[in-house]
Short mmCIF file of N, CA and C in Angstrom, two decimals:
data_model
loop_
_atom_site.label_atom_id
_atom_site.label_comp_id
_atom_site.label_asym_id
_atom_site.label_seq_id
_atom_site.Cartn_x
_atom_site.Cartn_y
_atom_site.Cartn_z
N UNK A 1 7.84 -12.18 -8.50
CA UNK A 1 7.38 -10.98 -9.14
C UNK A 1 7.53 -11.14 -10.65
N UNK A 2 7.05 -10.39 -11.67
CA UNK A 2 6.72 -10.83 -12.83
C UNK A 2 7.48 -9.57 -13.71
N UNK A 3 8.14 -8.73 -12.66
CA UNK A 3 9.23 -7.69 -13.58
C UNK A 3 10.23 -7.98 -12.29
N UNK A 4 11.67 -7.26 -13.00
CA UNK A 4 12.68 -6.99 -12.22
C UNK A 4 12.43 -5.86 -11.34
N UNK A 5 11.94 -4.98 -12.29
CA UNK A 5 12.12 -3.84 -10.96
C UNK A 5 10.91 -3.74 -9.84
N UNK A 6 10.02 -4.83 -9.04
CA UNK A 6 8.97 -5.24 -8.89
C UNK A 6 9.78 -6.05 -7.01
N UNK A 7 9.63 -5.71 -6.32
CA UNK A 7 8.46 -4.80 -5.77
C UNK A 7 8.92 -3.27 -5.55
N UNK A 8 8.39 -2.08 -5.37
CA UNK A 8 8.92 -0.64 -5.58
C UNK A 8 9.64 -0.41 -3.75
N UNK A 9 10.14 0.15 -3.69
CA UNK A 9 10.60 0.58 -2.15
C UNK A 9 10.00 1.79 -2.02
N UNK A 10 9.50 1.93 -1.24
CA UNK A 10 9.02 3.32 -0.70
C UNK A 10 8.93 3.75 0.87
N UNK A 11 9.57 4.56 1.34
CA UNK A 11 10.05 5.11 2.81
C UNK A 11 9.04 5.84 2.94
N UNK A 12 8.60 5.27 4.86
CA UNK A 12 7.73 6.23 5.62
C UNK A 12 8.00 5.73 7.27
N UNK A 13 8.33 7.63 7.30
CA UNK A 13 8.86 7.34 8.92
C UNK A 13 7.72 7.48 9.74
N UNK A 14 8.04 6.71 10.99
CA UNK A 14 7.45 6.21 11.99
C UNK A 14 7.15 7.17 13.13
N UNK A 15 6.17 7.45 13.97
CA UNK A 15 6.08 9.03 14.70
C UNK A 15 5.88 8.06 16.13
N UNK A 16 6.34 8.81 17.20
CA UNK A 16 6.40 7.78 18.66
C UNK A 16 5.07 7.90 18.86
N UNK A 17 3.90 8.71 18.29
CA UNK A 17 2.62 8.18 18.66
C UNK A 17 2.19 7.02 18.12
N UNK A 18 2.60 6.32 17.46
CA UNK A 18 2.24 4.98 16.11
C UNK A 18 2.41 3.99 17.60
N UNK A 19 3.36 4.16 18.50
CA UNK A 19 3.78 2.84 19.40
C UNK A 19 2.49 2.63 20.46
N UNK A 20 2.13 1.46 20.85
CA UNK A 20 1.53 1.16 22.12
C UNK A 20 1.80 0.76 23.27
N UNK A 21 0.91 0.44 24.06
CA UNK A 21 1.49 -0.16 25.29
C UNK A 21 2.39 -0.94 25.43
N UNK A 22 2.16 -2.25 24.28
CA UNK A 22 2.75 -3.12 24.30
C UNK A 22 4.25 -2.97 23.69
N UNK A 23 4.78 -1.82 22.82
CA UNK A 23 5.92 -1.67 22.30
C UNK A 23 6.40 -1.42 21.46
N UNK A 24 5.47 -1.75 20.65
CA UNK A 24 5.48 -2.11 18.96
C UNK A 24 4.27 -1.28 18.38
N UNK A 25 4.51 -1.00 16.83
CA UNK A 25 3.52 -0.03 16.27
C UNK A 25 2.27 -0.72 16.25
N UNK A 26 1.71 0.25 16.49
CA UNK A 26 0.02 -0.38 16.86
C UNK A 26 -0.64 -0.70 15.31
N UNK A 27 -1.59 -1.75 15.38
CA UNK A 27 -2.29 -2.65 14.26
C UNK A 27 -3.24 -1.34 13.30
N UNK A 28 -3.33 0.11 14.56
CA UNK A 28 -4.03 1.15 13.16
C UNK A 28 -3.17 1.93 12.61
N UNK A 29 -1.98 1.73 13.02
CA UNK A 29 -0.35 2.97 12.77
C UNK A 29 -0.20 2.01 11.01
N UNK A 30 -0.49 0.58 11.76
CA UNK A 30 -0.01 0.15 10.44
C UNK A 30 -1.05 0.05 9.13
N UNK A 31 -2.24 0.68 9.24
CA UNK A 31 -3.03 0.91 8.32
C UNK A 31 -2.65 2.31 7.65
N UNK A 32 -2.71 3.33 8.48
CA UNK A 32 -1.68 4.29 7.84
C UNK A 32 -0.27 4.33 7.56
N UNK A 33 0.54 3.28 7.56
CA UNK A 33 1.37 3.36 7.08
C UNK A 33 1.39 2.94 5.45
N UNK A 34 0.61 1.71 6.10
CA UNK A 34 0.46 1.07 3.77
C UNK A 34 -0.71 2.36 3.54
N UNK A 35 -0.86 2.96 4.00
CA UNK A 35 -1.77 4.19 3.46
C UNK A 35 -0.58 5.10 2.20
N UNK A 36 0.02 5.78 3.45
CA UNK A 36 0.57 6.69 3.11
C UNK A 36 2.24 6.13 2.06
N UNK A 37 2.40 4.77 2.14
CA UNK A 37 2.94 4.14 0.97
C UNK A 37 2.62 4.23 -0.58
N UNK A 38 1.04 3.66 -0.13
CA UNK A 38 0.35 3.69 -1.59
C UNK A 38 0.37 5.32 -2.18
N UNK A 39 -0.26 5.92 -1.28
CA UNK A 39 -0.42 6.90 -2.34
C UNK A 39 1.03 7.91 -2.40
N UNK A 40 2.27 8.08 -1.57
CA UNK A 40 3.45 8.56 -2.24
C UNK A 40 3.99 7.92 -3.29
N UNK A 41 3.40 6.59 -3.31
CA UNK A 41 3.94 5.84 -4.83
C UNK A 41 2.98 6.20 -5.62
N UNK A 42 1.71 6.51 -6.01
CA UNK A 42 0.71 6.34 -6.57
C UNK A 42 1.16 8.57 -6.96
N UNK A 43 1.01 8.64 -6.09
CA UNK A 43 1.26 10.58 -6.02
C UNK A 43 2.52 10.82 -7.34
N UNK A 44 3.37 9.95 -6.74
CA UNK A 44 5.15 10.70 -7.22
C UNK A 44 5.05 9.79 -8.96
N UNK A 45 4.14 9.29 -9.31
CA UNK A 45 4.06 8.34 -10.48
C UNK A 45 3.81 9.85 -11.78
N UNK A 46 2.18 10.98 -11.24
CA UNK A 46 1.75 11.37 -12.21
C UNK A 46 0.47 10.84 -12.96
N UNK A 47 0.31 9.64 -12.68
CA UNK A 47 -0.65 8.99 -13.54
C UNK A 47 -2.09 9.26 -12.72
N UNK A 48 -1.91 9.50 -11.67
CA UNK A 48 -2.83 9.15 -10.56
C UNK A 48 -3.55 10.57 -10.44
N UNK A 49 -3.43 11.86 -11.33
CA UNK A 49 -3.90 13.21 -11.25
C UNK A 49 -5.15 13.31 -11.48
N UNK A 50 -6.11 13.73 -11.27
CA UNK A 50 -7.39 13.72 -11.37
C UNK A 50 -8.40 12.59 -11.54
N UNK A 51 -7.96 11.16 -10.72
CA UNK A 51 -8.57 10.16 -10.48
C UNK A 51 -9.07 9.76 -8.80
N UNK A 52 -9.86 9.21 -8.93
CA UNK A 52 -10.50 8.61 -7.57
C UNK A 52 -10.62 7.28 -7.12
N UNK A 53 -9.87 7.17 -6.17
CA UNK A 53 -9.97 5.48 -6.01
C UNK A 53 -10.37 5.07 -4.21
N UNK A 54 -11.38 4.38 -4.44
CA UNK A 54 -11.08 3.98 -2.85
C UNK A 54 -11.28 2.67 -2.06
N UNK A 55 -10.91 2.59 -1.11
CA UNK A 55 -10.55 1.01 -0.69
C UNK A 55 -11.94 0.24 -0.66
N UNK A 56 -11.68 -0.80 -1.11
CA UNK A 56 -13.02 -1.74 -0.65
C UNK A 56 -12.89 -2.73 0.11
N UNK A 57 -11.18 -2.78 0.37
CA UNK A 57 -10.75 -4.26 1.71
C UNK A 57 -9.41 -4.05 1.96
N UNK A 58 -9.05 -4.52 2.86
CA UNK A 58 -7.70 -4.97 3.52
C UNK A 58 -7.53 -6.34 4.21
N UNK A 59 -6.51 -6.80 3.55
CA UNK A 59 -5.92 -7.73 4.48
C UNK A 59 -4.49 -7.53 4.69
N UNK A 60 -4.83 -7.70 6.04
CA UNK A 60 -3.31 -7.85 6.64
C UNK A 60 -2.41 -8.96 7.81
N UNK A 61 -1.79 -9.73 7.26
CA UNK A 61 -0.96 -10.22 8.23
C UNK A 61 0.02 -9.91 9.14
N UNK A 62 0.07 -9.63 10.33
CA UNK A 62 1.25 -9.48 11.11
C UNK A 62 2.23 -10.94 11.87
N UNK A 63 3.37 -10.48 11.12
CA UNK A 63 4.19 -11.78 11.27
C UNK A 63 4.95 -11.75 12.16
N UNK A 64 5.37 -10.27 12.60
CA UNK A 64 6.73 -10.01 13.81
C UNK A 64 6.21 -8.52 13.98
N UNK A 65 6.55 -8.22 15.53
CA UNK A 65 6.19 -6.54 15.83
C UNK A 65 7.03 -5.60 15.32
N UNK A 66 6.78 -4.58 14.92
CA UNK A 66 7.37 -3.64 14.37
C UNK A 66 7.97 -2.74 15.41
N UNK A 67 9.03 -2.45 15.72
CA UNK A 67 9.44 -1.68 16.83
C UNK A 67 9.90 0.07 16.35
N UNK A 68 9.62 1.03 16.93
CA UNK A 68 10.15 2.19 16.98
C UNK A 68 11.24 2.04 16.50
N UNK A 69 11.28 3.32 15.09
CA UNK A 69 12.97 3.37 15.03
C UNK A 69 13.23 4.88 14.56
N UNK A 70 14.26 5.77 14.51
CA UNK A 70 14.18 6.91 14.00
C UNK A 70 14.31 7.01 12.61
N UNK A 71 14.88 5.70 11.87
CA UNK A 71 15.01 5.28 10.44
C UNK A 71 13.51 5.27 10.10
N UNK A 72 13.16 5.27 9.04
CA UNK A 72 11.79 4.91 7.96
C UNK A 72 11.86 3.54 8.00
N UNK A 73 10.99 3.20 7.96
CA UNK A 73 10.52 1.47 7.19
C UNK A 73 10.51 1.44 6.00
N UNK A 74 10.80 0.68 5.70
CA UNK A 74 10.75 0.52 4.28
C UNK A 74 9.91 -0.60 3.52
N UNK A 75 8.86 -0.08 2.92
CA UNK A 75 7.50 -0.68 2.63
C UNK A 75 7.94 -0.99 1.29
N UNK A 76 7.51 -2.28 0.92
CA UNK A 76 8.04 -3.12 -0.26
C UNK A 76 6.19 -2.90 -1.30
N UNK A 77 5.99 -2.44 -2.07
CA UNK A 77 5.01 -2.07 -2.79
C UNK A 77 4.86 -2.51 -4.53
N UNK A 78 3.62 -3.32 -4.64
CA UNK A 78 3.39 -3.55 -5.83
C UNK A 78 1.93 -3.69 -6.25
N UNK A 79 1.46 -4.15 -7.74
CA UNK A 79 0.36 -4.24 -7.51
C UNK A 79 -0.47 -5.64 -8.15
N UNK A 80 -1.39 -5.97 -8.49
CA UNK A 80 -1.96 -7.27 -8.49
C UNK A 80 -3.55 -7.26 -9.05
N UNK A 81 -3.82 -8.28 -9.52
CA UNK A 81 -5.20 -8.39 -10.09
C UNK A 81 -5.86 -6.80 -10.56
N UNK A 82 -5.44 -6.02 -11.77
CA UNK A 82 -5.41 -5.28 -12.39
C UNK A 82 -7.33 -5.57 -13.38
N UNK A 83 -7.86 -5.47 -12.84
CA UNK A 83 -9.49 -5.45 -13.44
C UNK A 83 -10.18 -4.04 -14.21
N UNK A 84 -11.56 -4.07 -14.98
CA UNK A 84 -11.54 -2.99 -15.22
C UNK A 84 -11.87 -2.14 -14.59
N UNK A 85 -12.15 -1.92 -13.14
CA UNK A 85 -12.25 -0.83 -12.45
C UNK A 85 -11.63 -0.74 -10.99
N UNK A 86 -10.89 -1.77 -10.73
CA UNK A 86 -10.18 -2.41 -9.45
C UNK A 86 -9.41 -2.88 -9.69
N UNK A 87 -8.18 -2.79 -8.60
CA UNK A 87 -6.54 -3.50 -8.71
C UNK A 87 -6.35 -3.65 -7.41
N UNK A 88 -5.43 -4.36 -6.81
CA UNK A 88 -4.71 -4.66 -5.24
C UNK A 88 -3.56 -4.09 -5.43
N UNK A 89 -3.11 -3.49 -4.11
CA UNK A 89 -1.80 -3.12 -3.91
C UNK A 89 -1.10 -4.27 -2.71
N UNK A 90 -0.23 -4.66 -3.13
CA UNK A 90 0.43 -5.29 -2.29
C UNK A 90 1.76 -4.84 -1.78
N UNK A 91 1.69 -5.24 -0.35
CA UNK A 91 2.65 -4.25 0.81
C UNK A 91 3.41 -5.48 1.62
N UNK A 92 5.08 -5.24 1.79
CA UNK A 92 5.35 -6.16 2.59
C UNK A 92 6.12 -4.73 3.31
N UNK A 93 6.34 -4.72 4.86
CA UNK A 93 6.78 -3.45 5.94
C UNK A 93 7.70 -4.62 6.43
N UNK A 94 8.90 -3.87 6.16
CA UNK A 94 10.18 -4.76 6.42
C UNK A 94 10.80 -3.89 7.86
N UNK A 95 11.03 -4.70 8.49
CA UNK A 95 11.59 -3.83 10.17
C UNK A 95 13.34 -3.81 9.86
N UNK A 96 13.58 -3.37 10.98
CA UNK A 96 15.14 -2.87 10.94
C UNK A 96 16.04 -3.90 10.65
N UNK A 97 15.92 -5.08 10.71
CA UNK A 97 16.43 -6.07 10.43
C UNK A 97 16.28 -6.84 8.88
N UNK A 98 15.49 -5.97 8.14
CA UNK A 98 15.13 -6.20 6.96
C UNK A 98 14.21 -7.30 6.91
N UNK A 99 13.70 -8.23 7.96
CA UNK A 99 12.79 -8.61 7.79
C UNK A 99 11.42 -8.39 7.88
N UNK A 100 10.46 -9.25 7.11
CA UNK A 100 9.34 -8.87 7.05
C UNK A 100 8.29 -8.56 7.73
N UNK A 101 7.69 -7.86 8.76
CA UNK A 101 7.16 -7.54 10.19
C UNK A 101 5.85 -7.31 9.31
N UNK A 102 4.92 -7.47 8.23
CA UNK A 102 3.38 -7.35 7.95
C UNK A 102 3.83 -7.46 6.32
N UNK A 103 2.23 -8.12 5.92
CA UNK A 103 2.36 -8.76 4.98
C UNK A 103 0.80 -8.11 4.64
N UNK A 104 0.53 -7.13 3.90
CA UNK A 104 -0.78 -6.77 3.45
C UNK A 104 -1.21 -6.21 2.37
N UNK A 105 -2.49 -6.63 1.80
CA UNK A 105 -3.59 -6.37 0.35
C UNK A 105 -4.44 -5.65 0.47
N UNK A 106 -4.45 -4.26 -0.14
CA UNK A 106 -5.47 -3.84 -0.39
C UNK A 106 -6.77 -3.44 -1.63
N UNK A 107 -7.29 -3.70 -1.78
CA UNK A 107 -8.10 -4.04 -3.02
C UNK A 107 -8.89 -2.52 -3.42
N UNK A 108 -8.52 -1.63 -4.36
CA UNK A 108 -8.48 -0.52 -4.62
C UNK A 108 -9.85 -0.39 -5.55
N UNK A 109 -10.92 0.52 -5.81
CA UNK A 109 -12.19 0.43 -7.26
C UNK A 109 -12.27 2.22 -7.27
N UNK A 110 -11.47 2.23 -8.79
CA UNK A 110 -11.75 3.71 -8.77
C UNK A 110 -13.53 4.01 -9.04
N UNK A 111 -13.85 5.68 -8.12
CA UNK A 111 -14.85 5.99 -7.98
C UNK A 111 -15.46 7.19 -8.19
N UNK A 112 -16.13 7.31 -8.66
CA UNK A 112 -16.18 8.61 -9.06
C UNK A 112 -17.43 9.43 -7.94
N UNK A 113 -16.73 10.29 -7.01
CA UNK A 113 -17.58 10.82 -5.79
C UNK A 113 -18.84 11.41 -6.27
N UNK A 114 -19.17 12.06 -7.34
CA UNK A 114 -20.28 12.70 -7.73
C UNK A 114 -21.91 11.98 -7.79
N UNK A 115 -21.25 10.56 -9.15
CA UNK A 115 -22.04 9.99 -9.06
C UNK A 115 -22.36 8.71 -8.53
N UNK A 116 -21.70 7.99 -7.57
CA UNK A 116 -20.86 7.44 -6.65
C UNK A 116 -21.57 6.04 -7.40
N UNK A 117 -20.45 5.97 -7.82
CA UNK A 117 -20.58 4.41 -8.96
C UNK A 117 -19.06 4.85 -9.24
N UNK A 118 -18.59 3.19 -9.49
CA UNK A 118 -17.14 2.75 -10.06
C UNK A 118 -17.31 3.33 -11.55
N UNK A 119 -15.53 3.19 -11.92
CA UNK A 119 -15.78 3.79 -12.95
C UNK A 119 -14.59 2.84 -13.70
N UNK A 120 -14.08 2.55 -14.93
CA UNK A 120 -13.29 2.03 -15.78
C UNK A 120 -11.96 2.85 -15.17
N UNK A 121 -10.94 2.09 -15.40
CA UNK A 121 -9.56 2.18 -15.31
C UNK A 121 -8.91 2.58 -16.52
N UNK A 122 -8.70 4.18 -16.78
CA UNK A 122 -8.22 4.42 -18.09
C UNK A 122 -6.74 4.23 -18.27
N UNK A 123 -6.66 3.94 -19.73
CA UNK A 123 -5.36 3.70 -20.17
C UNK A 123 -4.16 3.93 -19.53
N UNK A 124 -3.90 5.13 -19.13
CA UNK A 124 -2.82 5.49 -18.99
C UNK A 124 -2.32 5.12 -17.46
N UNK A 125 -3.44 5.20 -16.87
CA UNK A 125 -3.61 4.32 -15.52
C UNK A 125 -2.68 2.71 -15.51
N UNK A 126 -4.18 2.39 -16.30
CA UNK A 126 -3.96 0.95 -16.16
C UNK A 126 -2.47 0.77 -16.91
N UNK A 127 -2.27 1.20 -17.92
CA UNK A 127 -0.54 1.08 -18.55
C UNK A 127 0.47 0.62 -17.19
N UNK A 128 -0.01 1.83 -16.15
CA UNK A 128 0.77 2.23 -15.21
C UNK A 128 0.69 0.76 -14.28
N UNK A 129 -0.27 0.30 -13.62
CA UNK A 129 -0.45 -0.41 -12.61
C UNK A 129 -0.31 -1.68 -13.32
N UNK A 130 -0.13 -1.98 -14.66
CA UNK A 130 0.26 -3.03 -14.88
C UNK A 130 1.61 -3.87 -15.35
N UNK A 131 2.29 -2.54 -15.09
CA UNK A 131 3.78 -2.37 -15.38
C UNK A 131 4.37 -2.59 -13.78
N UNK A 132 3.62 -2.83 -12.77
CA UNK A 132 3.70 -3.17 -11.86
C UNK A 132 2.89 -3.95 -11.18
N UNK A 133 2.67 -4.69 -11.87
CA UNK A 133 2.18 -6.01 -11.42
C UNK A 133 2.75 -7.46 -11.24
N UNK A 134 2.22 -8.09 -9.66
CA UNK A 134 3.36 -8.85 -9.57
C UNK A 134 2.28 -9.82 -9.53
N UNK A 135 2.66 -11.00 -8.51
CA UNK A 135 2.29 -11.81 -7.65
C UNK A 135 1.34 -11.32 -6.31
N UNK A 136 -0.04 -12.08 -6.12
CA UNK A 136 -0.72 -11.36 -5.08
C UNK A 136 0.13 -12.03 -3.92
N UNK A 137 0.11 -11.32 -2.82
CA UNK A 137 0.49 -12.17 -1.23
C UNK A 137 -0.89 -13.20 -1.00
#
């Protein structure tokens, strides 16, 4: 990572509908989970108030299953390739054992819904997302 305080921690608990057959949180639980990561980090910042951003990709690796727990996960969050109208967020979802159970990028282009064209990354933004910028996964 390219700061100390890099990657951010951010908690999100797990609901027994997220689990599947097989045991472990299901592969769309974990799309809403780096969901709802990004934007309580992106929300609780301030910078992010009257802007529009929305996904144009995901990647995600799953390395180990994520199992039910009544604890939160704790989603390791940063961000990456900072452009003028697009940035990646990068997510590592660490399981109860503190290891790393998904490894995923999502590639963010703010947008403006009206006239639905990208739009520049203003200052105070970009200040923001590049003060957290690391290393891509």
């Amino acid at each position: 990572m390219s700061t100390s305080t890099m990657p951010m921690p951010v908690e999100v608990s797990l609901r027994w509908g997220d689990v599947d057959s097989y045991g472990h949180v299901n592969n769309c639980e974990i799309v809403r989970i780096i969901e709802e990561a990004r934007m309580r980090w992106l929300m609780s910042s301030g910078v992010f108030d009257g802007e529009t951003a929305v996904v144009a990709a995901h990647e995600i690796g799953y390395l180990r299953p994520l199992q039910y727990s009544l604890d939160p996960v704790n989603v390791e969050v940063w961000t990456s390739n900072v452009r003028r109208s697009s940035f990646e967020f990068n997510f590592r979802i660490l399981n109860s054992d503190r290891q790393v159970s998904v490894k995923a990028v999502s590639r963010m282009v703010m947008f403006d819904l009206e006239k639905q064209e990208s739009y520049a990354i203003g200052p105070r933004l970009r200040g923001f997302l590049t003060a957290a910028c690391g290393e891509r996964l």
